[in-house]
Amino acid sequence: DQQVKQNSPSLSVQEGRISILNCDYTNSMFDYFLWYKKYPAEGPTFLISISSIKDKNEDGRFTVFLNKSAKHLSLHIVPSQPGDSAVYFCAAHEGGGADGLTFGKGTHLIIQP
Amino acid sequence: KAGVTQTPRYLIKTRGQQVTLSCSPISGHRSVSWYQQTPGQGLQFLFEYFSETQRNKGNFPGRFSGRQFSNSRSEMNVSTLELGDSALYLCASNDVAGGKKTQYFGPGTRLLVL
């Protein structure tokens, strides 16, 4: 049973526009959420996180929104740049747990010139 | 601060062999996690170590094992390799603050089993 789902395997966005990546989760015990970016042949790079006590967190061009009632989070990238082309993973963690992060299967973002 | 290092970066083995992968976490981090990434399954949690103790293990067979040393360096071992073990193995250095875990990943070891 997939506890973290990224339903769009790929997303194509024009350079300069907004990229919106979505993620849904089913485990209500998750209280910390993270987004990672991954280039081929490299490990994932941490981008931004949000605690369940917040509904928005911003860092430069990246903003993460959390809707706890809908068990949904999204990553907004504005403006999108060619270097943003990568696979984006949503991950979740249950506070205090010794489990690893639970990852979605990723969304391949393609920024078109 | 130096990042997470993993060695080797690439490895080719044959079925039935065993393999040992190494990971050095970020200086000061005492917890390390391992993941397997395959195209169909995404990132799957293998195990986590904290201060030389395994804290948890994912749903993998006993052929997958690991350990952590007193300097926080970690190794994972896969015995009796199968074709399906071909994957990218990722080590993460864990920063835990206030119950919130942020993981910083190494570049991974790409294992190919022939």
mmCIF file of N, CA and C in Angstrom, chain A residues 31-32 34 36 38 41-46 49 51-52 89 93-105, chain B residues 9-10 33 35 37 39-43 45 48 55-57 88 90 99-108 110:
data_model
loop_
_atom_site.group_PDB
_atom_site.id
_atom_site.type_symbol
_atom_site.label_atom_id
_atom_site.label_comp_id
_atom_site.label_asym_id
_atom_site.label_seq_id
_atom_site.Cartn_x
_atom_site.Cartn_y
_atom_site.Cartn_z
ATOM 1 N N ASP A 31 3.936 13.799 10.032
ATOM 2 C CA ASP A 31 3.870 15.188 10.499
ATOM 3 C C ASP A 31 5.007 16.051 9.965
ATOM 4 N N TYR A 32 5.773 15.502 9.053
ATOM 5 C CA TYR A 32 6.884 16.268 8.479
ATOM 6 C C TYR A 32 7.034 15.812 7.046
ATOM 7 N N LEU A 34 8.824 16.513 3.060
ATOM 8 C CA LEU A 34 10.013 17.042 2.401
ATOM 9 C C LEU A 34 9.891 16.858 0.891
ATOM 10 N N TYR A 36 12.465 16.491 -2.504
ATOM 11 C CA TYR A 36 13.817 16.269 -2.974
ATOM 12 C C TYR A 36 13.823 16.370 -4.491
ATOM 13 N N LYS A 38 16.140 15.183 -7.906
ATOM 14 C CA LYS A 38 17.148 14.194 -8.261
ATOM 15 C C LYS A 38 17.490 14.278 -9.744
ATOM 16 N N ALA A 41 21.854 9.638 -12.076
ATOM 17 C CA ALA A 41 23.152 9.191 -11.569
ATOM 18 C C ALA A 41 23.634 9.989 -10.357
ATOM 19 N N GLU A 42 22.734 10.719 -9.709
ATOM 20 C CA GLU A 42 23.093 11.412 -8.472
ATOM 21 C C GLU A 42 22.098 11.053 -7.381
ATOM 22 N N GLY A 43 22.495 11.274 -6.131
ATOM 23 C CA GLY A 43 21.551 11.079 -5.043
ATOM 24 C C GLY A 43 20.561 12.233 -4.978
ATOM 25 N N PRO A 44 19.412 12.038 -4.324
ATOM 26 C CA PRO A 44 18.440 13.123 -4.177
ATOM 27 C C PRO A 44 19.029 14.279 -3.371
ATOM 28 N N THR A 45 18.652 15.478 -3.752
ATOM 29 C CA THR A 45 19.083 16.682 -3.041
ATOM 30 C C THR A 45 17.892 17.280 -2.308
ATOM 31 N N PHE A 46 18.059 17.532 -1.022
ATOM 32 C CA PHE A 46 16.995 18.122 -0.225
ATOM 33 C C PHE A 46 16.678 19.532 -0.723
ATOM 34 N N SER A 49 11.217 21.680 3.171
ATOM 35 C CA SER A 49 10.383 20.834 4.022
ATOM 36 C C SER A 49 9.284 21.667 4.670
ATOM 37 N N SER A 51 6.577 21.376 8.254
ATOM 38 C CA SER A 51 6.035 20.670 9.405
ATOM 39 C C SER A 51 4.509 20.735 9.344
ATOM 40 N N SER A 52 3.862 19.763 9.950
ATOM 41 C CA SER A 52 2.396 19.711 9.882
ATOM 42 C C SER A 52 1.718 20.850 10.643
ATOM 43 N N PHE A 89 10.898 14.180 -5.812
ATOM 44 C CA PHE A 89 10.299 13.204 -4.904
ATOM 45 C C PHE A 89 9.690 13.924 -3.707
ATOM 46 N N HIS A 93 7.458 11.821 6.901
ATOM 47 C CA HIS A 93 8.049 11.189 8.075
ATOM 48 C C HIS A 93 7.098 11.293 9.261
ATOM 49 N N GLU A 94 7.081 10.238 10.053
ATOM 50 C CA GLU A 94 6.280 10.242 11.276
ATOM 51 C C GLU A 94 7.197 10.638 12.418
ATOM 52 N N GLY A 95 6.908 11.730 13.073
ATOM 53 C CA GLY A 95 7.786 12.298 14.083
ATOM 54 C C GLY A 95 8.198 11.304 15.144
ATOM 55 N N GLY A 96 9.482 11.274 15.457
ATOM 56 C CA GLY A 96 9.974 10.413 16.518
ATOM 57 C C GLY A 96 10.182 8.977 16.085
ATOM 58 N N GLY A 97 9.741 8.647 14.882
ATOM 59 C CA GLY A 97 9.876 7.273 14.434
ATOM 60 C C GLY A 97 11.276 6.966 13.927
ATOM 61 N N ALA A 98 11.654 5.713 14.024
ATOM 62 C CA ALA A 98 12.960 5.302 13.525
ATOM 63 C C ALA A 98 12.892 4.841 12.084
ATOM 64 N N ASP A 99 11.710 4.918 11.495
ATOM 65 C CA ASP A 99 11.588 4.538 10.096
ATOM 66 C C ASP A 99 12.292 5.553 9.224
ATOM 67 N N GLY A 100 12.660 5.109 8.031
ATOM 68 C CA GLY A 100 13.154 6.057 7.054
ATOM 69 C C GLY A 100 12.017 6.912 6.557
ATOM 70 N N LEU A 101 12.361 7.843 5.699
ATOM 71 C CA LEU A 101 11.314 8.619 5.054
ATOM 72 C C LEU A 101 10.543 7.699 4.116
ATOM 73 N N THR A 102 9.268 7.997 3.943
ATOM 74 C CA THR A 102 8.453 7.284 2.957
ATOM 75 C C THR A 102 8.361 8.172 1.728
ATOM 76 N N PHE A 103 8.817 7.647 0.603
ATOM 77 C CA PHE A 103 8.908 8.444 -0.607
ATOM 78 C C PHE A 103 7.792 8.100 -1.587
ATOM 79 N N GLY A 104 7.369 9.106 -2.347
ATOM 80 C CA GLY A 104 6.559 8.868 -3.519
ATOM 81 C C GLY A 104 7.462 8.363 -4.639
ATOM 82 N N LYS A 105 6.869 7.999 -5.766
ATOM 83 C CA LYS A 105 7.658 7.431 -6.862
ATOM 84 C C LYS A 105 8.246 8.488 -7.784
ATOM 85 N N ARG B 9 31.362 3.890 -6.472
ATOM 86 C CA ARG B 9 30.249 4.521 -7.183
ATOM 87 C C ARG B 9 29.556 3.536 -8.127
ATOM 88 N N TYR B 10 30.335 2.633 -8.680
ATOM 89 C CA TYR B 10 29.787 1.649 -9.611
ATOM 90 C C TYR B 10 30.387 0.286 -9.305
ATOM 91 N N SER B 33 20.886 6.189 7.095
ATOM 92 C CA SER B 33 19.844 5.314 6.535
ATOM 93 C C SER B 33 20.283 4.845 5.157
ATOM 94 N N TYR B 35 18.841 3.187 1.386
ATOM 95 C CA TYR B 35 17.689 2.985 0.516
ATOM 96 C C TYR B 35 18.140 2.264 -0.747
ATOM 97 N N GLN B 37 17.032 2.124 -4.738
ATOM 98 C CA GLN B 37 16.187 2.756 -5.744
ATOM 99 C C GLN B 37 16.203 1.942 -7.019
ATOM 100 N N PRO B 39 13.881 1.531 -10.887
ATOM 101 C CA PRO B 39 12.954 2.311 -11.720
ATOM 102 C C PRO B 39 11.489 2.066 -11.383
ATOM 103 N N GLY B 40 11.131 0.828 -11.099
ATOM 104 C CA GLY B 40 9.714 0.552 -10.867
ATOM 105 C C GLY B 40 9.234 0.849 -9.459
ATOM 106 N N GLN B 41 10.120 0.791 -8.494
ATOM 107 C CA GLN B 41 9.711 0.870 -7.091
ATOM 108 C C GLN B 41 10.086 2.158 -6.392
ATOM 109 N N GLY B 42 10.811 3.025 -7.028
ATOM 110 C CA GLY B 42 11.195 4.257 -6.348
ATOM 111 C C GLY B 42 12.207 3.972 -5.255
ATOM 112 N N LEU B 43 12.235 4.843 -4.235
ATOM 113 C CA LEU B 43 13.182 4.677 -3.127
ATOM 114 C C LEU B 43 12.541 3.829 -2.037
ATOM 115 N N PHE B 45 13.106 1.956 1.689
ATOM 116 C CA PHE B 45 13.898 1.994 2.909
ATOM 117 C C PHE B 45 14.465 0.620 3.234
ATOM 118 N N GLU B 48 18.083 1.693 9.116
ATOM 119 C CA GLU B 48 18.625 2.905 9.718
ATOM 120 C C GLU B 48 19.495 2.534 10.909
ATOM 121 N N ARG B 55 18.225 0.650 14.151
ATOM 122 C CA ARG B 55 16.980 1.104 14.766
ATOM 123 C C ARG B 55 15.756 0.531 14.077
ATOM 124 N N ASN B 56 15.875 0.306 12.799
ATOM 125 C CA ASN B 56 14.719 -0.212 12.086
ATOM 126 C C ASN B 56 15.182 -0.826 10.779
ATOM 127 N N LYS B 57 14.361 -1.692 10.250
ATOM 128 C CA LYS B 57 14.692 -2.347 8.998
ATOM 129 C C LYS B 57 13.446 -2.384 8.122
ATOM 130 N N LEU B 88 20.267 1.299 -7.664
ATOM 131 C CA LEU B 88 21.081 2.356 -7.084
ATOM 132 C C LEU B 88 20.889 2.294 -5.577
ATOM 133 N N LEU B 90 21.421 4.021 -2.073
ATOM 134 C CA LEU B 90 21.642 5.364 -1.556
ATOM 135 C C LEU B 90 21.807 5.340 -0.047
ATOM 136 N N GLY B 99 12.438 15.994 16.580
ATOM 137 C CA GLY B 99 11.630 14.926 15.998
ATOM 138 C C GLY B 99 11.489 15.003 14.492
ATOM 139 N N LYS B 100 12.057 16.020 13.882
ATOM 140 C CA LYS B 100 11.969 16.184 12.433
ATOM 141 C C LYS B 100 13.261 15.669 11.805
ATOM 142 N N LYS B 101 13.100 14.734 10.878
ATOM 143 C CA LYS B 101 14.259 14.110 10.259
ATOM 144 C C LYS B 101 14.446 14.637 8.847
ATOM 145 N N THR B 102 15.591 15.255 8.597
ATOM 146 C CA THR B 102 15.952 15.660 7.238
ATOM 147 C C THR B 102 17.123 14.810 6.812
ATOM 148 N N GLN B 103 16.989 14.189 5.653
ATOM 149 C CA GLN B 103 18.030 13.300 5.179
ATOM 150 C C GLN B 103 18.802 13.930 4.034
ATOM 151 N N TYR B 104 20.118 13.797 4.106
ATOM 152 C CA TYR B 104 21.009 14.311 3.068
ATOM 153 C C TYR B 104 21.673 13.105 2.423
ATOM 154 N N PHE B 105 21.478 12.997 1.121
ATOM 155 C CA PHE B 105 21.885 11.789 0.428
ATOM 156 C C PHE B 105 23.264 11.895 -0.200
ATOM 157 N N GLY B 106 23.930 10.747 -0.260
ATOM 158 C CA GLY B 106 25.150 10.636 -1.032
ATOM 159 C C GLY B 106 24.824 10.407 -2.494
ATOM 160 N N PRO B 107 25.859 10.266 -3.317
ATOM 161 C CA PRO B 107 25.650 10.101 -4.758
ATOM 162 C C PRO B 107 25.146 8.715 -5.142
ATOM 163 N N GLY B 108 25.268 7.764 -4.220
ATOM 164 C CA GLY B 108 24.788 6.429 -4.505
ATOM 165 C C GLY B 108 25.857 5.502 -5.067
ATOM 166 N N ARG B 110 25.877 2.454 -7.786
ATOM 167 C CA ARG B 110 25.073 1.728 -8.786
ATOM 168 C C ARG B 110 25.622 0.315 -8.908
#
